[in-house]
XYZ file of C-alpha atoms in Angstrom:
538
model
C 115.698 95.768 -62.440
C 118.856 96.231 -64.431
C 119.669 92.541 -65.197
C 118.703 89.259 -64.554
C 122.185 87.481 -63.443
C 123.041 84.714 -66.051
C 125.681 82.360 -66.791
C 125.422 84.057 -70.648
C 126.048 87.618 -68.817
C 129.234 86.302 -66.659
C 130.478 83.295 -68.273
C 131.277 80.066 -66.501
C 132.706 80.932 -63.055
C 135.811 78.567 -62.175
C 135.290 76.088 -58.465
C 136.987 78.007 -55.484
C 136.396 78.226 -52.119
C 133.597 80.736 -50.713
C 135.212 83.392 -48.913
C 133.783 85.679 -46.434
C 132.991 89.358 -47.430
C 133.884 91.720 -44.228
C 132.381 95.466 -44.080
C 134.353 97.544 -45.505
C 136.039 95.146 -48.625
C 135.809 96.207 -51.957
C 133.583 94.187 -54.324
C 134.624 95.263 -57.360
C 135.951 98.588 -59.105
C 134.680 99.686 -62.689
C 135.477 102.250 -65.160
C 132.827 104.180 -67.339
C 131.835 102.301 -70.695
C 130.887 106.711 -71.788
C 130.742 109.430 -69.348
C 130.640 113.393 -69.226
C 129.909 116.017 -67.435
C 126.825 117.746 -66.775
C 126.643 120.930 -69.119
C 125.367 123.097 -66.189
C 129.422 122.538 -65.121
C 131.144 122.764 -67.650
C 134.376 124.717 -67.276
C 134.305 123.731 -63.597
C 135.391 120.036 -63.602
C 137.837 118.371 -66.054
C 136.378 116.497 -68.849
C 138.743 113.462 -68.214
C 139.450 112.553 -64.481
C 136.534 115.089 -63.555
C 138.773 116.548 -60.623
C 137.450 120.294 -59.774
C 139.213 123.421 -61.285
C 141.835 124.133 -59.403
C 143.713 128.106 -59.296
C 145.375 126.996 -62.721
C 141.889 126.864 -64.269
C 140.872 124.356 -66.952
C 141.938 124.303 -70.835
C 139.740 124.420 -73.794
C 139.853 121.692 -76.486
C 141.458 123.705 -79.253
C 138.618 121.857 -81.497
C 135.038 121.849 -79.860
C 136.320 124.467 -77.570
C 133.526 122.982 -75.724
C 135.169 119.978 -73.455
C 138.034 121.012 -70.550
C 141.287 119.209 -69.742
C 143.249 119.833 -66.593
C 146.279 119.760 -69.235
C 147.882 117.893 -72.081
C 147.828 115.051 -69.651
C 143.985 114.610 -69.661
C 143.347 115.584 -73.107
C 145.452 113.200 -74.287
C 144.122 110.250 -71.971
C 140.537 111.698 -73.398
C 141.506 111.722 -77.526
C 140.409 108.315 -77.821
C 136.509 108.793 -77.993
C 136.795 112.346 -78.110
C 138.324 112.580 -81.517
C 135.341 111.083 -82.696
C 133.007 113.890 -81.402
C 134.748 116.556 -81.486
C 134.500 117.365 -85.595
C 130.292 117.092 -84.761
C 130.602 119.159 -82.071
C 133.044 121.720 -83.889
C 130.249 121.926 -86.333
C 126.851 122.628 -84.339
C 129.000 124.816 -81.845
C 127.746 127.271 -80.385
C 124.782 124.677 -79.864
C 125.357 122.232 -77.610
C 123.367 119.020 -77.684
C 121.535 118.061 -74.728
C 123.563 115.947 -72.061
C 121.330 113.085 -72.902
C 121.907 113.087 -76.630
C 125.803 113.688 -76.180
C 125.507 110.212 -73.751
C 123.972 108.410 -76.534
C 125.809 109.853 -79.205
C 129.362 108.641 -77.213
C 127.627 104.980 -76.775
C 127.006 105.133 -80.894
C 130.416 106.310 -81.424
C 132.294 103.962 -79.690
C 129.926 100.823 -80.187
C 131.280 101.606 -83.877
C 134.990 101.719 -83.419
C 135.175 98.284 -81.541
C 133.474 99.370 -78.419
C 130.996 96.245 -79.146
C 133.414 93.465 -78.154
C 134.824 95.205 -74.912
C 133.830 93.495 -72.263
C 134.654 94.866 -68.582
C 135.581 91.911 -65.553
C 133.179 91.383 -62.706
C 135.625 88.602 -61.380
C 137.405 85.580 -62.204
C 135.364 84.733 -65.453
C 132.781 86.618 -65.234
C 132.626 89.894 -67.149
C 129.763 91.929 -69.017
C 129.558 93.816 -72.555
C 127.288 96.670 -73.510
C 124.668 94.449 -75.322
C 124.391 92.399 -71.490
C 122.702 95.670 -70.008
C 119.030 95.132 -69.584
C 117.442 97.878 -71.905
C 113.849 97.308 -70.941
C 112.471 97.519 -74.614
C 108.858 96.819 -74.389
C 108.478 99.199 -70.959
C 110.144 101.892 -73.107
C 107.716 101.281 -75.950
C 104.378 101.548 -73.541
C 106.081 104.177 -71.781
C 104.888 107.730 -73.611
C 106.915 110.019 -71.792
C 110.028 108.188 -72.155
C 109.213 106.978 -75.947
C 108.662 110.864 -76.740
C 112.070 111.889 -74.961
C 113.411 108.873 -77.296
C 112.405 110.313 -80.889
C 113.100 113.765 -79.866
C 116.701 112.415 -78.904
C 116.553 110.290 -82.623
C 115.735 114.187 -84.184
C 118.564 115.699 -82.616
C 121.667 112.717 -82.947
C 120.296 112.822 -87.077
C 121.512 116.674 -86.936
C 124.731 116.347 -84.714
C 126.377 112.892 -85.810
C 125.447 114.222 -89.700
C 127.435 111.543 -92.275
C 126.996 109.243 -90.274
C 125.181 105.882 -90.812
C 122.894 105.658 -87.422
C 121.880 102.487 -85.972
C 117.982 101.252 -87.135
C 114.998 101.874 -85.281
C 115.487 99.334 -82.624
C 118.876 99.575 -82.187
C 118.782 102.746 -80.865
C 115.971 102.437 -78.669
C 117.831 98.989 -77.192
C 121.005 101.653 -76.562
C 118.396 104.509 -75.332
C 116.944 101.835 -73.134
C 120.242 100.611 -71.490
C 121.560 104.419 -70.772
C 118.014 104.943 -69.165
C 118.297 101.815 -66.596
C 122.315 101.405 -66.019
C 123.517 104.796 -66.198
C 124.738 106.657 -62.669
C 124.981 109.776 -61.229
C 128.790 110.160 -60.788
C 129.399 112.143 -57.796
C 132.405 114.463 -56.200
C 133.996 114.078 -52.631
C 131.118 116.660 -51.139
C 128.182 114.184 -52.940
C 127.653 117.119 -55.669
C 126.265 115.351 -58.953
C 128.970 115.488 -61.815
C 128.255 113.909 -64.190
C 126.526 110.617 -65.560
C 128.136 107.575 -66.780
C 127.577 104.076 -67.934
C 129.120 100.969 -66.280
C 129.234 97.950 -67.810
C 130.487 96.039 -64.375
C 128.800 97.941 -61.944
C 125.072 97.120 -64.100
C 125.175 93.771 -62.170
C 124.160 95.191 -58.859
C 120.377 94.885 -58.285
C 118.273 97.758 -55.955
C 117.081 97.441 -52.128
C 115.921 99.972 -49.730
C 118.024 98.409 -47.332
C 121.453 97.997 -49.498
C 124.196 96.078 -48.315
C 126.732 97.206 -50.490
C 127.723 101.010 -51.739
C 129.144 102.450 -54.737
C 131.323 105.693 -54.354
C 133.180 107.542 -57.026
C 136.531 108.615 -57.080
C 137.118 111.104 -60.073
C 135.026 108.782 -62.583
C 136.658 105.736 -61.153
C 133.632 103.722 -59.110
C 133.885 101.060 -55.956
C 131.707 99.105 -54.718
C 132.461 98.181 -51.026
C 130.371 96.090 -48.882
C 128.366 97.640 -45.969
C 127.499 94.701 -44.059
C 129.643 91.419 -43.278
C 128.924 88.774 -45.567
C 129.491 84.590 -45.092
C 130.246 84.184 -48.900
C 130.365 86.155 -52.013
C 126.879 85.886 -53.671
C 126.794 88.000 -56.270
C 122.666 87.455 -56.648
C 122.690 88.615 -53.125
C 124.537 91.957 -53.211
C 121.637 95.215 -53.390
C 122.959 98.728 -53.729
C 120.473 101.589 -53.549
C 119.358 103.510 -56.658
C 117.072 106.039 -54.864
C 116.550 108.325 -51.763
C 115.529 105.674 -49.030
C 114.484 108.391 -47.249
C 111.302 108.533 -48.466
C 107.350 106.830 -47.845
C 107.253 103.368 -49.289
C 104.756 105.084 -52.073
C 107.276 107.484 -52.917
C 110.004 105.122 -53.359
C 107.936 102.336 -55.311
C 106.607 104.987 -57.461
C 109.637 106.504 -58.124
C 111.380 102.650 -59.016
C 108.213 102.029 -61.363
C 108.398 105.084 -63.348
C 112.595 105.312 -63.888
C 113.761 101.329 -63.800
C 110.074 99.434 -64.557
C 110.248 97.407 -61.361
C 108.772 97.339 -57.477
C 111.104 96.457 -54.259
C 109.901 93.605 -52.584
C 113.084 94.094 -49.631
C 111.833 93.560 -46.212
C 111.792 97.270 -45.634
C 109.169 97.092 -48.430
C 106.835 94.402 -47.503
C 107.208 93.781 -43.932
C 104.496 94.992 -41.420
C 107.746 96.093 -38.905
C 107.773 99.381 -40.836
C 104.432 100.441 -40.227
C 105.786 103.780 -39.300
C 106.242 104.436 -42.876
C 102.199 103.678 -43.644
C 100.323 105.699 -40.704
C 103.524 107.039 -39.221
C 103.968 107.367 -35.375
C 102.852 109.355 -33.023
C 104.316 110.821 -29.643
C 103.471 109.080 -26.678
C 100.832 110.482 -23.920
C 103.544 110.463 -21.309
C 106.049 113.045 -21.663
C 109.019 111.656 -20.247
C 108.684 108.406 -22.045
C 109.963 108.490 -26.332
C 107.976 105.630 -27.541
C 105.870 105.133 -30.250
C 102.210 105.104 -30.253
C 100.016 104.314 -33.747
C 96.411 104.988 -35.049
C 94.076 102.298 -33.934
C 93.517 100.192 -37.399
C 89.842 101.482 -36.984
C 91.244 104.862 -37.498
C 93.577 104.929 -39.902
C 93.952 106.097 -43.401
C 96.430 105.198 -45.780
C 97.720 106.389 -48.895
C 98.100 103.636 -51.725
C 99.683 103.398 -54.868
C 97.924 102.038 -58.425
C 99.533 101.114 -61.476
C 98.434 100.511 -64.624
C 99.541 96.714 -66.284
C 101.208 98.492 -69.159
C 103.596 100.250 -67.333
C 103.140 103.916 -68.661
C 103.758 106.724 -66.582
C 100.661 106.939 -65.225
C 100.893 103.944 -63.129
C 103.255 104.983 -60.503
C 100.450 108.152 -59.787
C 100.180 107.998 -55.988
C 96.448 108.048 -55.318
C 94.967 109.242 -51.395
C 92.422 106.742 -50.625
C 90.628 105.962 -47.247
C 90.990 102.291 -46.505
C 91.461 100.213 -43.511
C 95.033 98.744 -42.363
C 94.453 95.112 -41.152
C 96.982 94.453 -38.759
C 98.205 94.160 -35.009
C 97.598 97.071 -32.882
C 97.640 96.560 -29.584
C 95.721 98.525 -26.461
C 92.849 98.713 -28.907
C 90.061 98.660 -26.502
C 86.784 99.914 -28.919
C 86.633 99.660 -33.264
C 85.271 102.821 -34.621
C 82.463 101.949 -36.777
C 82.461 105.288 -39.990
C 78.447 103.588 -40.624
C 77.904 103.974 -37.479
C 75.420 107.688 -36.795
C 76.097 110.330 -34.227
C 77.993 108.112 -32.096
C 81.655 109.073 -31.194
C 83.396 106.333 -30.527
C 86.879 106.201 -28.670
C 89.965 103.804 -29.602
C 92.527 104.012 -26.878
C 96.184 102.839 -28.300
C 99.136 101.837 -25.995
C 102.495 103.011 -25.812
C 104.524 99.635 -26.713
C 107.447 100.988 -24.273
C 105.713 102.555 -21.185
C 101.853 101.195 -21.902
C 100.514 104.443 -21.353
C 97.249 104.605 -22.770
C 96.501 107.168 -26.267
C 93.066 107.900 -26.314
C 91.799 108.611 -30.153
C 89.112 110.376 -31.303
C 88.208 110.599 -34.963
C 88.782 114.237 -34.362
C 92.238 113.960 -33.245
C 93.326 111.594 -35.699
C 91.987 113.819 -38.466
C 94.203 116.622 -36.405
C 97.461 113.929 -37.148
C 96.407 113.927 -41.036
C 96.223 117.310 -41.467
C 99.640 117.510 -39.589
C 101.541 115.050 -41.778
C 99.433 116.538 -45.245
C 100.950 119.931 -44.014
C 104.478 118.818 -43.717
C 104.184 116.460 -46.933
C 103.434 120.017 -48.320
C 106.202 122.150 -47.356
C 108.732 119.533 -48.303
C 106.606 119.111 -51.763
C 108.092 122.807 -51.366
C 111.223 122.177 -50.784
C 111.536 119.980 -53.900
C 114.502 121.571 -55.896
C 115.552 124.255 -52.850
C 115.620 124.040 -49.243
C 113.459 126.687 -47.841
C 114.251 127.170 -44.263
C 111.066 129.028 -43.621
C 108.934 126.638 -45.069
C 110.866 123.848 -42.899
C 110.188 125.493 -39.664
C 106.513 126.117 -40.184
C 106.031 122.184 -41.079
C 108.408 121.466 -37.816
C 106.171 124.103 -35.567
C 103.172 122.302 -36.329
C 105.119 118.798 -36.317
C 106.605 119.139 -32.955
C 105.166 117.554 -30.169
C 102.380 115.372 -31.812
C 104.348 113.147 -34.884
C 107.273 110.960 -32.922
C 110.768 111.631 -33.598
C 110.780 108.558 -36.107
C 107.988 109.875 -38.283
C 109.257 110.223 -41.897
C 107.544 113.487 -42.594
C 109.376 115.067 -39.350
C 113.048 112.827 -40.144
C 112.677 114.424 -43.765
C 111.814 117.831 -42.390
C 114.445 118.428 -40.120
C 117.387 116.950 -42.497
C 115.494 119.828 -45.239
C 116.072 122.226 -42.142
C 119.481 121.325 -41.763
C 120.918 121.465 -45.043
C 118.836 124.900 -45.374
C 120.682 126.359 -42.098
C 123.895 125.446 -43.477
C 123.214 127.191 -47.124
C 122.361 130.505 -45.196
C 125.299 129.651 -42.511
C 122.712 129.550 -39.291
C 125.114 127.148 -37.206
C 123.360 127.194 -34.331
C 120.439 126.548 -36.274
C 122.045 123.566 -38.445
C 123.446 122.436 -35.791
C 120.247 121.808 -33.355
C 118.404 119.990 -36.409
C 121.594 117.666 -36.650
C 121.663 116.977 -33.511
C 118.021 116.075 -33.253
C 117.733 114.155 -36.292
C 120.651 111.412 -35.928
C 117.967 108.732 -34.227
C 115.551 109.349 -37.013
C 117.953 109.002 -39.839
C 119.834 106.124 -38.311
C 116.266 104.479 -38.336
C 115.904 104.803 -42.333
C 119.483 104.815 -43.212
C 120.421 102.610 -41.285
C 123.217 102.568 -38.359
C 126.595 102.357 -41.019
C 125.451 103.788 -43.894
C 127.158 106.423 -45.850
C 124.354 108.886 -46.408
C 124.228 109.005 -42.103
C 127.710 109.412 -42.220
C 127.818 112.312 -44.399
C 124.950 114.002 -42.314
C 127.486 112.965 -39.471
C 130.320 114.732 -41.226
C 128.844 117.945 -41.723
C 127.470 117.857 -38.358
C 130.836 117.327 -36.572
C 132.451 120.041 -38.561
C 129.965 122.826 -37.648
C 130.045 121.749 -33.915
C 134.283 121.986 -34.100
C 133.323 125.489 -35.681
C 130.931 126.652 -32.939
C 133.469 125.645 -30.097
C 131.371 122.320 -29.248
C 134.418 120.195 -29.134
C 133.493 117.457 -26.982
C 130.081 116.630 -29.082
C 132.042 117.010 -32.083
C 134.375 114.413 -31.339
C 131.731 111.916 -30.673
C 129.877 112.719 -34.065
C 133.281 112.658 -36.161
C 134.376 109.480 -34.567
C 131.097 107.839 -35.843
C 131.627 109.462 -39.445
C 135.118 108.307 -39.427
C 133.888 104.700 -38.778
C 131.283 104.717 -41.418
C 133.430 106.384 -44.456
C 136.209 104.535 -43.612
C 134.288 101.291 -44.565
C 132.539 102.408 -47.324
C 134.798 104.690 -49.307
C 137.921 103.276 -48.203
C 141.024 104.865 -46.326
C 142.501 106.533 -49.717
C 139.368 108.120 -51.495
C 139.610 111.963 -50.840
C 136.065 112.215 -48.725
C 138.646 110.402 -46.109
C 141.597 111.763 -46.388
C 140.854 115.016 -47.053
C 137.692 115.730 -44.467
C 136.301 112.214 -42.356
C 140.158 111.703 -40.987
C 141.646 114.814 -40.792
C 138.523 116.460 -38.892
C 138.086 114.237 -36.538
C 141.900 114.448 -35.644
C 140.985 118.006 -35.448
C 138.167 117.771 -33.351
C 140.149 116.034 -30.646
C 142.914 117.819 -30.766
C 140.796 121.052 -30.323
C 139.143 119.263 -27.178
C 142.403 118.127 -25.390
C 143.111 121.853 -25.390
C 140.154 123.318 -24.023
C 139.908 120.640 -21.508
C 143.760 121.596 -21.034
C 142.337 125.042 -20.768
C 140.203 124.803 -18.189
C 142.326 122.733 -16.114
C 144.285 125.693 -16.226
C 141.839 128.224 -15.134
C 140.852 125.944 -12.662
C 144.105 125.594 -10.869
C 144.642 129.390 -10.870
C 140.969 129.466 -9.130
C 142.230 126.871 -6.335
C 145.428 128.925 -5.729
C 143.205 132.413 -5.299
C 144.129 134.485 -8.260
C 140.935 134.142 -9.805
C 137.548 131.845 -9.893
C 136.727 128.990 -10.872
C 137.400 125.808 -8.345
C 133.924 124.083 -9.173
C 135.239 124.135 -12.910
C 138.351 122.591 -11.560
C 136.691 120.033 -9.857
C 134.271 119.117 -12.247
C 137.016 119.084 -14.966
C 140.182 117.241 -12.908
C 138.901 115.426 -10.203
């Protein structure tokens, strides 16, 4: 995890009275220790307050001619630390060092011109310094990808920060170490990674894969706001997410173990409730009824992950294995025995909303595997680019037999979605949305942000197609959810959440308007239309 919370890390907190945390309150606000922007984008976002490039364009440092201001302004708010990089990168130009090696070389730079003895408030008394961060030492050390990446950083800062002294050994991998675990992916109002930065506040929060608080970025300002209502402030308490939730469990404790040394043990993580994520669920028997229905424990296979004690990369490899689940299934009226010789056995499972009765064959459960392996492969796919192809011949052989709430189907149809809207297929994006909102509310959760962004984009292409009325509804629930956790003045609100959903209903008074209209002139004979009037006045 990032930290251990300590009294050494905060300070002695003064007596006061608990007070309540509602949704929607801001839990604290941090600015970057060091920060940049991503090389890929440089030229398109302001090296200071990271706002986009506006019809003005961006200016050059006269120096570097590598960083870009929005004006004097900004390059003179940036001078600070810059003046202390800007003569190295003057000199290596037009090489640019790697984004990671310009991070560290900014923590170096500034840890050496009193950056060492800033400290940044958490709240009354408690406040954190650079040396606080966790920096994971010994992981780093066993770790051979990330202890390569480390001396091949050490090669280059020797050739870019040249006469200067660099810290030992040690030191450097303890800064390496805390950039690695603390740093964030600083995003823009549309969720586009920016830029990474370092926050010496913000380190304090610990991970869950179901977070109750959220940090949001405005320019390279952060906020945390809480998601969730809260009876006191309990800073121990407080979980923000640092991956994709919406991912297996293996993924996701793979992915923790590899980047931040550490497994979740939340509830959605150890608790037998999300079984969907282990043999995922299938349709139910009866078509008119949308419950779930799972393997038979008999039946099922499972995928599991190993790691190695030492922590290397290696031991968050996810590794298929055939086991037995031992746990509650109910309707199970036979136990397939695999020793058993030429006999096919039959496990009938129950629908837990309707009771109708599954029957399962080894057969057709192999059928389900092969179904989920196929979709696991075209989102494998779909890794760094949505394919839309790809999505719709997982969701072809998908449909029908895994259950609306199956990961592997929630995951394909968001992948289908976003892929629609890159290649402008509204009607297209527009159906996955709609169908996907149950699934993702499952794994998001009901008021998270990430739902209320799919929410967002969903509302905006229905307003576009003409689909007033369900836009309204979907924009209404976006409004609610960004509202809490970005706050009522960060641009993602004011800009899109607020003013579309105005929008939306504006658009839908006047069609309703509309065809009240037509409706009357259908009553009075001029032209058709008196069931629309009807339907739409009465």
């Amino acid at each position: 995890m990032r930290d251990v919370l300590s009294a050494r890390a905060f300070g002695r907190p003064q007596a006061a009275a608990p007070k309540p945390v509602k949704r929607g309150d801001v839990l604290l606000t941090s600015k970057p220790f060091v920060y940049l922007v991503s090389s890929s984008l440089k030229s398109l976002y302001c090296d200071y307050c990271l706002a986009k490039k506006g019809r003005n364009g961006l200016q050059r440092c006269s120096g570097c001619r590598l960083e870009h201001y929005c004006g004097k302004e900004c390059q003179a708010a940036a001078w600070g630390l810059h003046r202390l990089e800007c003569r190295h990168l003057k000199r290596v130009a037009p090489r640019v060092p790697p984004d990671a090696a310009r991070l560290m070389a900014k923590v170096i730079l500034k840890l050496q011109h009193g950056g060492d003895k800033l400290a940044e408030e958490i709240s009354t008394n408690y406040s954190r310094k650079f040396k606080d961060l966790m920096n994971h030492y010994s992981d780093i050390k066993k770790d051979s990808k990330r202890h390569e990446h480390f001396v091949s950083l050490v090669a280059v800062l020797e050739s870019f920060l040249v006469g200067m002294e660099l810290p030992n050994e040690a030191e450097l991998q303890g800064i390496f170490g805390r950039i690695c675990v603390n740093s964030f992916s600083i995003t823009d109002p549309d969720q586009n990674t920016v830029g990474t930065g370092v926050y010496l506040a913000a380190s304090i929060f610990d991970h869950s894969c179901e977070p109750n608080a959220y940090v949001a970025f405005d320019g390279f300002k952060l906020t945390c706001r809480s998601l969730v209502d809260l009876p006191v402030l309990d800073w121990s308490k407080l979980r923000i997410s640092y991956i994709d939730v919406l991912n297996p469990r293996e993924e996701r404790q793979a992915d923790l173990q590899r980047r931040y040394y550490f497994l979740c043990d939340c509830v959605r993580c150890s608790s037998p409730e999300w079984e969907e994520e282990q043999v995922g669920p299938l349709c139910c028997g009866n078509t008119n009824c949308s419950g779930m229905v799972f393997i038979p424990e008999g039946l099922r296979r499972h995928q599991v992950s190993k790691k190695v004690p030492d922590c290397r990369e290696n031991s968050a490899e996810v590794i298929n294995e055939e086991i037995n689940i031992s746990s509650q299934s109910s309707g199970t009226e036979k136990i397939y025995d695999p020793e058993s010789q030429g006999k096919r056995e039959i496990l009938t499972a129950s629908c837990s909303h309707c009771g109708t009765s599954k029957p399962m064959t080894p057969d057709q459960v192999e059928m389900y595997y092969s179904v989920a392996s196929f979709c696991k492969e075209q989102l494998d796919l779909c890794k760094d680019h949505y394919y839309l192809d790809l999505c719709e011949k997982g969701l072809e052989r998908a449909t029908g037999v895994l259950h609306d709430l199956n990961i592997f189907l929630v995951r394909l149809r968001d992948a289908a979605f976003e892929a629609s809207i890159s290649l402008s297929h509204w009607e297209k994006a527009s159906t996955y949305g709609s169908l996907n909102i149950e699934g993702l509310s499952h794994y998001y959760g009901k008021k998270h942000p990430s739902l209320g962004m799919v929410l967002l984009k969903l509302g905006k292409i229905l307003v576009y197609v003409g689909s007033f009325s369900k836009a309204v509804g979907y924009l209404a629930r976006a409004e609610s959810i960004l509202k809490a956790s970005h706050g009522t003045t960060h641009p993602l609100y004011t800009e899109q959440a607020a003013p579309l959903y105005m929008q939306a209903r504006e658009e839908m008074r006047e069609a309703e308007k509309m065809a009240g209209w037509k409706g009357k002139k259908g009553l009075s004979g001029t032209s058709g239309g008196g069931p629309l009037c009807r339907t739409t006045c009465g």
